[in-house]
CSV table of C-alpha atoms in Angstrom, one decimal:
chain,number,residue,atom,x,y,z
L,1,MET,CA,3.3,9.9,-25.5
L,2,MET,CA,3.7,12.8,-23.1
L,3,ILE,CA,1.3,11.1,-20.7
L,4,ALA,CA,3.3,7.8,-20.9
L,5,THR,CA,6.6,9.6,-20.2
L,6,LYS,CA,5.2,11.5,-17.2
L,7,SER,CA,3.6,8.4,-15.8
L,8,ILE,CA,6.9,6.4,-16.0
L,9,LYS,CA,8.8,9.2,-14.2
L,10,PHE,CA,6.1,9.4,-11.5
L,11,LEU,CA,6.1,5.6,-11.0
L,12,THR,CA,9.9,5.6,-10.5
L,13,ILE,CA,9.7,8.4,-7.9
L,14,LEU,CA,6.8,6.7,-6.2
L,15,ALA,CA,8.8,3.4,-5.9
L,16,LEU,CA,11.8,5.2,-4.4
L,17,VAL,CA,9.7,7.2,-2.0
L,18,PHE,CA,7.8,4.1,-0.9
L,19,ILE,CA,11.0,2.3,-0.1
L,20,SER,CA,12.2,5.3,1.9
L,21,PHE,CA,9.0,5.4,3.9
L,22,SER,CA,9.2,1.7,4.5
L,23,VAL,CA,12.7,2.2,5.9
L,24,PHE,CA,11.4,5.0,8.1
L,25,ALA,CA,8.5,2.9,9.3
L,26,GLU,CA,10.8,0.0,10.1
L,27,GLY,CA,12.9,2.2,12.3
L,28,GLY,CA,10.3,2.9,15.0
L,29,ASN,CA,9.9,0.5,17.8
L,30,THR,CA,13.1,-1.5,18.4
L,31,THR,CA,11.6,-3.8,21.1
L,32,LEU,CA,11.5,-7.4,20.0
L,33,GLN,CA,9.0,-9.7,21.7
L,34,GLU,CA,8.9,-13.5,21.8
L,35,SER,CA,6.1,-15.1,19.8
L,36,GLU,CA,3.2,-16.8,21.4
L,37,PRO,CA,2.5,-20.5,20.5
L,38,VAL,CA,-0.3,-19.6,18.0
L,39,VAL,CA,1.1,-16.4,16.6
L,40,LEU,CA,2.7,-16.4,13.2
L,41,GLN,CA,6.4,-17.1,13.3
L,42,ASP,CA,9.5,-15.6,11.8
L,43,ASP,CA,9.0,-16.7,8.2
L,44,GLU,CA,5.5,-15.4,8.3
L,45,HIS,CA,3.7,-18.7,8.1
L,46,ALA,CA,1.5,-20.3,10.7
L,47,VAL,CA,3.4,-22.8,12.7
L,48,LEU,CA,0.8,-24.3,15.1
L,49,GLU,CA,0.7,-27.3,17.3
L,50,ASP,CA,-1.9,-29.1,15.2
L,51,GLY,CA,0.2,-29.2,12.0
L,52,GLY,CA,-0.5,-25.6,11.0
L,53,ARG,CA,-4.2,-25.7,10.7
L,54,VAL,CA,-6.2,-22.6,11.5
L,55,ASN,CA,-9.1,-23.7,13.7
L,56,THR,CA,-9.7,-21.2,16.5
L,57,LYS,CA,-10.8,-17.5,16.6
L,58,GLU,CA,-7.3,-16.4,17.8
L,59,GLU,CA,-5.6,-18.3,15.0
L,60,ILE,CA,-8.0,-16.8,12.4
L,61,GLU,CA,-7.3,-13.3,13.7
L,62,ALA,CA,-3.5,-13.9,13.5
L,63,TYR,CA,-3.9,-15.3,10.0
L,64,LYS,CA,-5.8,-12.2,8.9
L,65,LYS,CA,-3.2,-9.9,10.3
L,66,HIS,CA,-0.5,-11.9,8.6
L,67,HIS,CA,-2.0,-11.6,5.1
L,68,LEU,CA,-2.9,-7.9,5.5
L,69,ALA,CA,0.7,-7.1,6.4
L,70,ASP,CA,3.7,-6.9,4.0
L,71,SER,CA,6.1,-9.8,3.8
L,72,HIS,CA,9.5,-10.7,2.4
L,73,ASP,CA,8.1,-13.6,0.3
L,74,PHE,CA,5.0,-14.9,-1.5
L,75,SER,CA,2.9,-17.6,0.2
L,76,LEU,CA,0.4,-18.9,-2.4
L,77,PHE,CA,-1.2,-21.7,-0.4
L,78,SER,CA,-0.4,-24.2,2.4
L,79,TYR,CA,-1.4,-27.8,3.1
L,80,THR,CA,-0.7,-30.5,5.6
L,81,ASN,CA,0.7,-33.8,4.3
L,82,ASP,CA,0.1,-37.3,5.6
L,83,GLN,CA,2.9,-36.9,8.2
L,84,ASN,CA,1.0,-33.9,9.7
L,85,GLU,CA,3.7,-31.6,8.4
L,86,ARG,CA,2.8,-28.1,7.2
L,87,LYS,CA,4.0,-27.4,3.7
L,88,HIS,CA,4.0,-23.9,2.1
L,89,VAL,CA,3.9,-23.2,-1.6
L,90,GLY,CA,5.3,-19.8,-2.8
L,91,PHE,CA,8.5,-18.1,-3.8
L,92,ALA,CA,11.2,-16.0,-2.1
L,93,LEU,CA,12.1,-12.4,-2.7
L,94,PRO,CA,15.5,-10.6,-2.3
L,95,VAL,CA,16.4,-9.4,1.1
L,96,ILE,CA,18.5,-6.2,1.0
L,97,VAL,CA,19.5,-4.9,4.4
L,98,TRP,CA,22.1,-2.3,5.7
L,99,THR,CA,23.8,-3.7,8.8
L,100,SER,CA,26.5,-2.4,11.1
L,101,LYS,CA,29.0,-4.0,8.7
L,102,GLY,CA,27.5,-2.7,5.4
L,103,LEU,CA,25.1,-3.9,2.8
L,104,LYS,CA,24.0,-7.6,2.9
L,105,THR,CA,21.8,-9.4,0.4
L,106,PHE,CA,20.3,-12.9,0.2
L,107,MET,CA,17.0,-14.6,-0.6
L,108,SER,CA,14.2,-14.6,2.0
L,109,SER,CA,14.1,-18.4,1.8
L,110,ALA,CA,17.0,-18.4,4.2
L,111,PHE,CA,14.5,-17.7,6.9
L,112,HIS,CA,13.1,-21.2,6.9
L,113,HIS,CA,11.1,-23.1,9.6
L,114,ASN,CA,12.8,-24.4,12.7
L,115,ASP,CA,11.6,-25.7,16.1
L,116,ASP,CA,11.9,-22.5,18.1
L,117,GLY,CA,10.7,-20.2,15.4
L,118,HIS,CA,13.8,-18.0,15.5
L,119,VAL,CA,15.9,-18.6,12.4
L,120,VAL,CA,19.4,-17.1,12.4
L,121,VAL,CA,20.9,-16.4,9.0
L,122,THR,CA,24.6,-15.8,8.6
L,123,ALA,CA,25.3,-13.2,6.0
L,124,ASP,CA,29.1,-13.0,5.8
L,125,ASP,CA,30.1,-11.9,9.3
L,126,VAL,CA,26.6,-10.8,10.4
L,127,GLN,CA,23.9,-12.8,12.2
L,128,LEU,CA,20.4,-11.8,11.2
L,129,THR,CA,17.0,-13.1,12.4
L,130,LYS,CA,13.4,-12.2,11.5
L,131,ILE,CA,10.6,-11.8,14.0
L,132,HIS,CA,7.1,-10.8,13.0
L,133,SER,CA,8.2,-9.7,9.5
L,134,LYS,CA,11.0,-7.5,10.9
L,135,ILE,CA,14.7,-8.3,10.3
L,136,TYR,CA,17.1,-7.8,13.2
L,137,GLU,CA,20.8,-8.0,13.6
L,138,LEU,CA,22.2,-10.0,16.6
L,139,ASN,CA,25.0,-8.4,18.6
L,140,GLU,CA,28.5,-9.4,17.7
L,141,GLY,CA,29.4,-12.9,18.9
L,142,GLU,CA,25.7,-13.9,19.4
L,143,THR,CA,24.3,-16.9,17.6
L,144,ALA,CA,20.7,-17.0,19.0
L,145,VAL,CA,18.0,-14.6,20.1
L,146,SER,CA,17.8,-14.3,23.9
L,147,PHE,CA,14.9,-12.8,25.8
L,148,ASP,CA,14.5,-11.3,29.3
L,149,GLU,CA,11.8,-12.0,31.8
L,150,ALA,CA,9.5,-9.6,30.0
L,151,HIS,CA,10.0,-11.5,26.7
L,152,HIS,CA,12.1,-8.6,25.2
L,153,ALA,CA,15.1,-9.4,23.1
L,154,THR,CA,18.3,-8.4,24.8
L,155,ASN,CA,20.8,-9.0,22.1
L,156,ALA,CA,19.3,-7.8,18.8
L,157,HIS,CA,18.6,-4.5,17.0
L,158,LYS,CA,16.8,-3.5,13.8
L,159,VAL,CA,18.5,-3.0,10.5
L,160,ILE,CA,17.7,-0.6,7.7
L,161,ASP,CA,15.6,-2.7,5.3
L,162,PHE,CA,15.6,-2.1,1.6
L,163,SER,CA,14.2,-5.5,0.7
L,164,ILE,CA,12.0,-6.2,-2.3
L,165,THR,CA,8.9,-7.0,-0.3
L,166,LYS,CA,5.6,-8.3,-1.6
L,167,SER,CA,4.2,-4.8,-1.8
L,168,VAL,CA,7.3,-3.4,-3.6
L,169,PHE,CA,7.2,-6.3,-6.1
L,170,GLY,CA,3.5,-5.5,-6.6
L,171,MET,CA,4.3,-1.9,-7.3
L,172,PHE,CA,6.8,-2.8,-9.9
L,173,LEU,CA,4.3,-5.2,-11.5
L,174,VAL,CA,1.6,-2.4,-11.5
L,175,GLY,CA,4.2,-0.1,-13.0
L,176,LEU,CA,5.0,-2.5,-15.8
L,177,LEU,CA,1.3,-3.0,-16.6
L,178,MET,CA,0.8,0.8,-16.7
L,179,ILE,CA,3.8,1.4,-18.9
L,180,PHE,CA,2.6,-1.3,-21.3
L,181,GLY,CA,-0.9,0.2,-21.3
L,182,PHE,CA,0.1,3.8,-21.7
L,183,ARG,CA,2.6,3.0,-24.5
L,184,SER,CA,0.0,1.0,-26.3
L,185,LEU,CA,-2.4,4.0,-26.1
L,186,ALA,CA,0.3,6.4,-27.3
L,187,LYS,CA,1.2,4.1,-30.3
L,188,GLY,CA,-2.5,3.7,-31.1
L,189,TYR,CA,-2.9,7.4,-31.5
L,190,LYS,CA,0.1,7.6,-33.7
L,191,LYS,CA,-1.7,5.3,-36.2
L,192,GLY,CA,-4.8,7.4,-36.4
L,193,ALA,CA,-7.4,9.4,-34.5
L,194,ILE,CA,-9.1,6.2,-33.3
L,195,PRO,CA,-6.8,3.8,-31.4
L,196,THR,CA,-6.9,0.1,-32.1
L,197,GLY,CA,-6.3,-3.0,-30.1
L,198,PHE,CA,-5.8,-2.8,-26.3
L,199,ALA,CA,-5.6,1.0,-26.5
L,200,ARG,CA,-9.3,1.1,-27.2
L,201,VAL,CA,-9.9,-0.4,-23.7
L,202,LEU,CA,-7.9,2.4,-22.0
L,203,GLU,CA,-9.2,5.3,-24.1
L,204,PRO,CA,-12.6,5.5,-22.3
L,205,LEU,CA,-11.0,5.5,-18.9
L,206,VAL,CA,-8.4,8.2,-19.9
L,207,LEU,CA,-11.2,10.4,-21.4
L,208,TYR,CA,-13.3,9.8,-18.2
L,209,VAL,CA,-10.5,11.1,-16.0
L,210,ARG,CA,-10.0,14.0,-18.3
L,211,ASP,CA,-13.6,15.1,-18.9
L,212,GLU,CA,-15.2,14.0,-15.6
L,213,ILE,CA,-12.5,14.7,-13.1
L,214,ALA,CA,-9.7,17.0,-14.3
L,215,ARG,CA,-11.6,19.5,-16.4
L,216,PRO,CA,-14.5,20.2,-14.0
L,217,ASN,CA,-12.3,20.5,-10.9
L,218,ILE,CA,-9.1,22.2,-12.2
L,219,GLY,CA,-10.5,24.2,-15.1
L,220,GLU,CA,-10.0,24.3,-18.8
L,221,LYS,CA,-6.9,26.6,-18.5
L,222,HIS,CA,-4.8,24.4,-16.2
L,223,TYR,CA,-6.0,20.8,-16.3
L,224,ARG,CA,-3.6,19.6,-19.0
L,225,LYS,CA,-0.6,20.4,-16.7
L,226,PHE,CA,-1.8,17.8,-14.2
L,227,MET,CA,-3.2,15.1,-16.4
L,228,GLY,CA,0.0,13.0,-16.2
L,229,PHE,CA,-0.2,12.9,-12.4
L,230,LEU,CA,-4.0,12.3,-12.2
L,231,LEU,CA,-3.9,9.5,-14.7
L,232,THR,CA,-1.0,7.8,-13.0
L,233,VAL,CA,-2.6,8.0,-9.6
L,234,PHE,CA,-6.0,6.7,-10.9
L,235,PHE,CA,-4.6,3.7,-12.7
L,236,PHE,CA,-2.0,2.9,-10.0
L,237,ILE,CA,-4.6,2.7,-7.3
L,238,TRP,CA,-7.2,0.9,-9.5
L,239,ILE,CA,-4.8,-1.8,-10.7
L,240,SER,CA,-3.3,-2.2,-7.2
L,241,ASN,CA,-6.7,-2.7,-5.8
L,242,LEU,CA,-7.6,-5.3,-8.4
L,243,LEU,CA,-4.4,-7.2,-7.8
L,244,GLY,CA,-5.3,-7.3,-4.1
L,245,LEU,CA,-8.3,-9.4,-5.1
L,246,THR,CA,-6.1,-12.1,-6.8
L,247,PRO,CA,-4.7,-15.2,-5.0
L,248,LEU,CA,-1.3,-13.5,-5.0
L,249,GLY,CA,-2.4,-11.7,-1.9
L,250,PHE,CA,-1.2,-8.2,-2.7
L,251,ASN,CA,-2.3,-5.4,-0.3
L,252,ILE,CA,-0.4,-2.5,-1.8
L,253,THR,CA,-2.9,0.3,-1.0
L,254,GLY,CA,-3.5,-1.3,2.3
L,255,GLN,CA,0.1,-0.3,3.4
L,256,LEU,CA,0.3,3.1,5.1
L,257,ALA,CA,3.7,3.8,3.4
L,258,VAL,CA,2.1,3.7,0.0
L,259,THR,CA,-1.0,5.8,0.8
L,260,VAL,CA,1.1,8.4,2.7
L,261,CYS,CA,3.4,8.7,-0.4
L,262,LEU,CA,0.4,9.2,-2.7
L,263,ALA,CA,-1.1,11.8,-0.4
L,264,LEU,CA,2.2,13.6,-0.1
L,265,PHE,CA,2.6,13.8,-3.9
L,266,THR,CA,-0.8,15.5,-4.0
L,267,PHE,CA,0.1,17.8,-1.1
L,268,PHE,CA,3.4,19.0,-2.6
L,269,ILE,CA,1.8,19.4,-6.1
L,270,VAL,CA,-0.9,21.6,-4.5
L,271,GLN,CA,1.5,23.7,-2.5
L,272,PHE,CA,4.0,24.3,-5.3
L,273,SER,CA,1.3,24.9,-7.9
L,274,ALA,CA,-0.7,27.3,-5.8
L,275,ASN,CA,-1.1,30.9,-6.9
L,276,LYS,CA,-1.1,34.1,-4.8
L,277,ASP,CA,-4.9,34.1,-4.4
L,278,TYR,CA,-4.7,30.6,-2.8
L,279,TRP,CA,-2.3,31.8,-0.1
L,280,LYS,CA,-4.1,35.1,0.3
L,281,HIS,CA,-7.4,33.2,1.1
L,282,ILE,CA,-5.5,31.2,3.7
L,283,PHE,CA,-3.5,33.8,5.6
L,284,TRP,CA,-5.4,37.1,4.9
L,285,MET,CA,-8.9,36.4,3.7
L,286,PRO,CA,-10.3,39.3,1.6
L,287,GLY,CA,-13.6,40.8,2.8
L,288,VAL,CA,-13.2,39.5,6.4
L,289,PRO,CA,-12.8,41.8,9.5
L,290,VAL,CA,-9.1,42.0,10.6
L,291,VAL,CA,-9.9,40.4,14.0
L,292,MET,CA,-11.5,37.4,12.3
L,293,LYS,CA,-8.5,37.1,10.0
L,294,PHE,CA,-6.2,36.3,12.9
L,295,VAL,CA,-8.7,33.7,14.1
L,296,LEU,CA,-9.4,32.0,10.8
L,297,ALA,CA,-5.8,32.0,9.5
L,298,PRO,CA,-4.6,29.1,11.9
L,299,ILE,CA,-7.8,27.1,11.0
L,300,GLU,CA,-7.2,27.5,7.3
L,301,PHE,CA,-3.5,26.5,7.7
L,302,LEU,CA,-4.6,23.4,9.6
L,303,GLY,CA,-6.9,22.6,6.7
L,304,ILE,CA,-3.8,22.4,4.5
L,305,LEU,CA,-2.5,19.6,6.6
L,306,THR,CA,-5.8,17.7,7.1
L,307,LYS,CA,-6.3,17.4,3.3
L,308,PRO,CA,-3.5,14.9,2.7
L,309,PHE,CA,-4.3,13.2,6.0
L,310,SER,CA,-7.9,12.5,4.8
L,311,LEU,CA,-6.6,11.2,1.5
L,312,PHE,CA,-4.3,8.5,2.8
L,313,VAL,CA,-6.5,7.5,5.8
L,314,ARG,CA,-9.6,7.0,3.6
L,315,LEU,CA,-7.7,4.9,1.0
L,316,PHE,CA,-5.9,2.8,3.6
L,317,ALA,CA,-8.9,2.3,5.9
L,318,ASN,CA,-11.3,1.3,3.1
L,319,ILE,CA,-9.0,-1.2,1.4
L,320,THR,CA,-7.8,-2.7,4.7
L,321,ALA,CA,-11.4,-3.0,5.9
L,322,GLY,CA,-12.6,-4.6,2.7
L,323,HIS,CA,-9.8,-7.3,2.7
L,324,SER,CA,-10.4,-8.0,6.4
L,325,VAL,CA,-14.1,-8.5,5.8
L,326,VAL,CA,-13.6,-10.8,2.9
L,327,MET,CA,-11.1,-12.9,4.8
L,328,GLY,CA,-13.4,-12.9,7.8
L,329,ILE,CA,-16.3,-14.2,5.7
L,330,ALA,CA,-14.0,-16.9,4.2
L,331,ALA,CA,-13.2,-18.0,7.8
L,332,LEU,CA,-16.9,-18.7,8.4
L,333,MET,CA,-16.3,-22.2,7.1
L,334,ILE,CA,-14.2,-22.9,10.1
L,335,VAL,CA,-16.5,-21.2,12.7
L,336,LEU,CA,-19.7,-22.8,11.2
L,337,LYS,CA,-18.3,-26.2,10.6
L,338,ALA,CA,-19.4,-27.7,13.9
L,339,LYS,CA,-23.0,-26.4,13.4
L,340,PHE,CA,-23.7,-27.0,9.7
L,341,GLY,CA,-21.0,-29.5,8.8
L,342,THR,CA,-18.1,-29.1,6.4
L,343,ALA,CA,-20.2,-29.0,3.2
L,344,GLY,CA,-22.8,-26.6,4.5
L,345,ALA,CA,-20.3,-24.2,6.1
L,346,THR,CA,-18.1,-24.2,3.0
L,347,SER,CA,-21.1,-23.5,0.7
L,348,VAL,CA,-22.2,-20.5,2.8
L,349,SER,CA,-18.7,-19.1,3.1
L,350,ILE,CA,-17.9,-19.4,-0.6
L,351,PHE,CA,-21.2,-17.8,-1.6
L,352,LEU,CA,-20.7,-14.8,0.7
L,353,THR,CA,-17.1,-14.5,-0.2
L,354,LEU,CA,-17.8,-14.3,-3.9
L,355,PHE,CA,-20.6,-11.8,-3.3
L,356,LEU,CA,-18.3,-9.5,-1.3
L,357,THR,CA,-15.5,-10.0,-3.8
L,358,LEU,CA,-17.8,-8.6,-6.5
L,359,ILE,CA,-18.5,-5.6,-4.3
L,360,GLU,CA,-14.7,-5.2,-3.8
L,361,VAL,CA,-14.3,-5.0,-7.5
L,362,LEU,CA,-16.6,-1.9,-7.4
L,363,VAL,CA,-14.7,-0.5,-4.4
L,364,ALA,CA,-11.4,-0.9,-6.2
L,365,PHE,CA,-12.6,1.5,-8.9
L,366,LEU,CA,-14.5,3.7,-6.4
L,367,GLN,CA,-11.4,4.3,-4.2
L,368,ALA,CA,-9.3,5.2,-7.3
L,369,TYR,CA,-12.0,7.6,-8.4
L,370,ILE,CA,-12.3,9.2,-5.0
L,371,PHE,CA,-8.6,9.7,-4.5
L,372,THR,CA,-8.2,11.2,-8.0
L,373,MET,CA,-11.2,13.3,-7.7
L,374,LEU,CA,-10.2,14.8,-4.4
L,375,SER,CA,-6.7,15.4,-5.6
L,376,SER,CA,-8.0,17.3,-8.7
L,377,LEU,CA,-10.3,19.3,-6.4
L,378,PHE,CA,-7.5,20.3,-4.1
L,379,ILE,CA,-5.3,21.2,-7.1
L,380,GLY,CA,-8.2,23.2,-8.6
L,381,MET,CA,-8.6,25.2,-5.4
L,382,ALA,CA,-4.9,26.0,-5.5
L,383,VAL,CA,-4.8,27.2,-9.1
L,384,GLU,CA,-8.1,29.0,-9.3
L,385,GLU,CA,-8.0,32.6,-10.2
L,386,HIS,CA,-10.2,34.9,-8.1
L,387,GLU,CA,-11.8,38.2,-9.1
L,388,HIS,CA,-12.3,40.4,-6.2
L,389,HIS,CA,-14.5,43.5,-6.4
């Protein structure tokens, strides 16, 4: 039960920190550029001259970038009807933005298709538009986006975005699944030493994290203190990666805001749990000549900062690369259609995609294991007690 309570608290903090980092990430470049004809439009769906079909290399690359990025709605699939109109099947998510006139909320379906690709939504007395998945507020009195000769918007600025995006929705879903799983495991142990039902599925994984990751790297004396964090990180990354292989199109751990938050949790836990021996070995290494101590201290301090950097970059890069490769292989049916025909190209593409998807299932577990293992290793280095002679 203690594990379940700690995991719930951590998931709540993680969701809040991720939303904060998303807001920070949205506040960077405020230059708004006009879309090219084949680039994804405001509502994050392909609006192309040939009815929305993706046929060229440029359109495929744009489509891949679109599905790897976060979005304000879910797009399950698309099709072109007999009237050559592109139809999109999915559902909207809540848009929550802080504008110059306060908090505004509405559903993302308000950003529908139109001819010029720049939909303007009126939220009370504020005009809002969305370009390339970013929401902007038009200057007061403006009703449409205008661009200068360099294709930069001259009458719009970004807002603070607290929206429930696809990745945030996915995090809540993962959190609910984890709460259900951990509570089932806790209740199973209440009934006896051997859990029953769904809890028996989770028990081997929990024991694996405890006996193969936490104990060897942190030590018998301290590992229990960090089990709640390590279990939460392991299952959060693993389930998020598995959801990324579903048709829902989640890419939670492929978002830098998420991986940075996870790495920062490890970083702060390591620093605040470190003992005096840890800091002594960084700033004043025992048994080393004084001159060398001044040389090695900055290098060791730099190592403190590179550890979380390696954590979030490794997770982000591997998940993003895996999704990109799978989508690229799936697009072979378009590239090879002229040479092998529709049936042949589709068969080759489906076979390779299924093969790579099976590998991605392994990668989903492997990345969760690597992140958890490295986190426990860094924690173990911080709490290790040294005996100097």
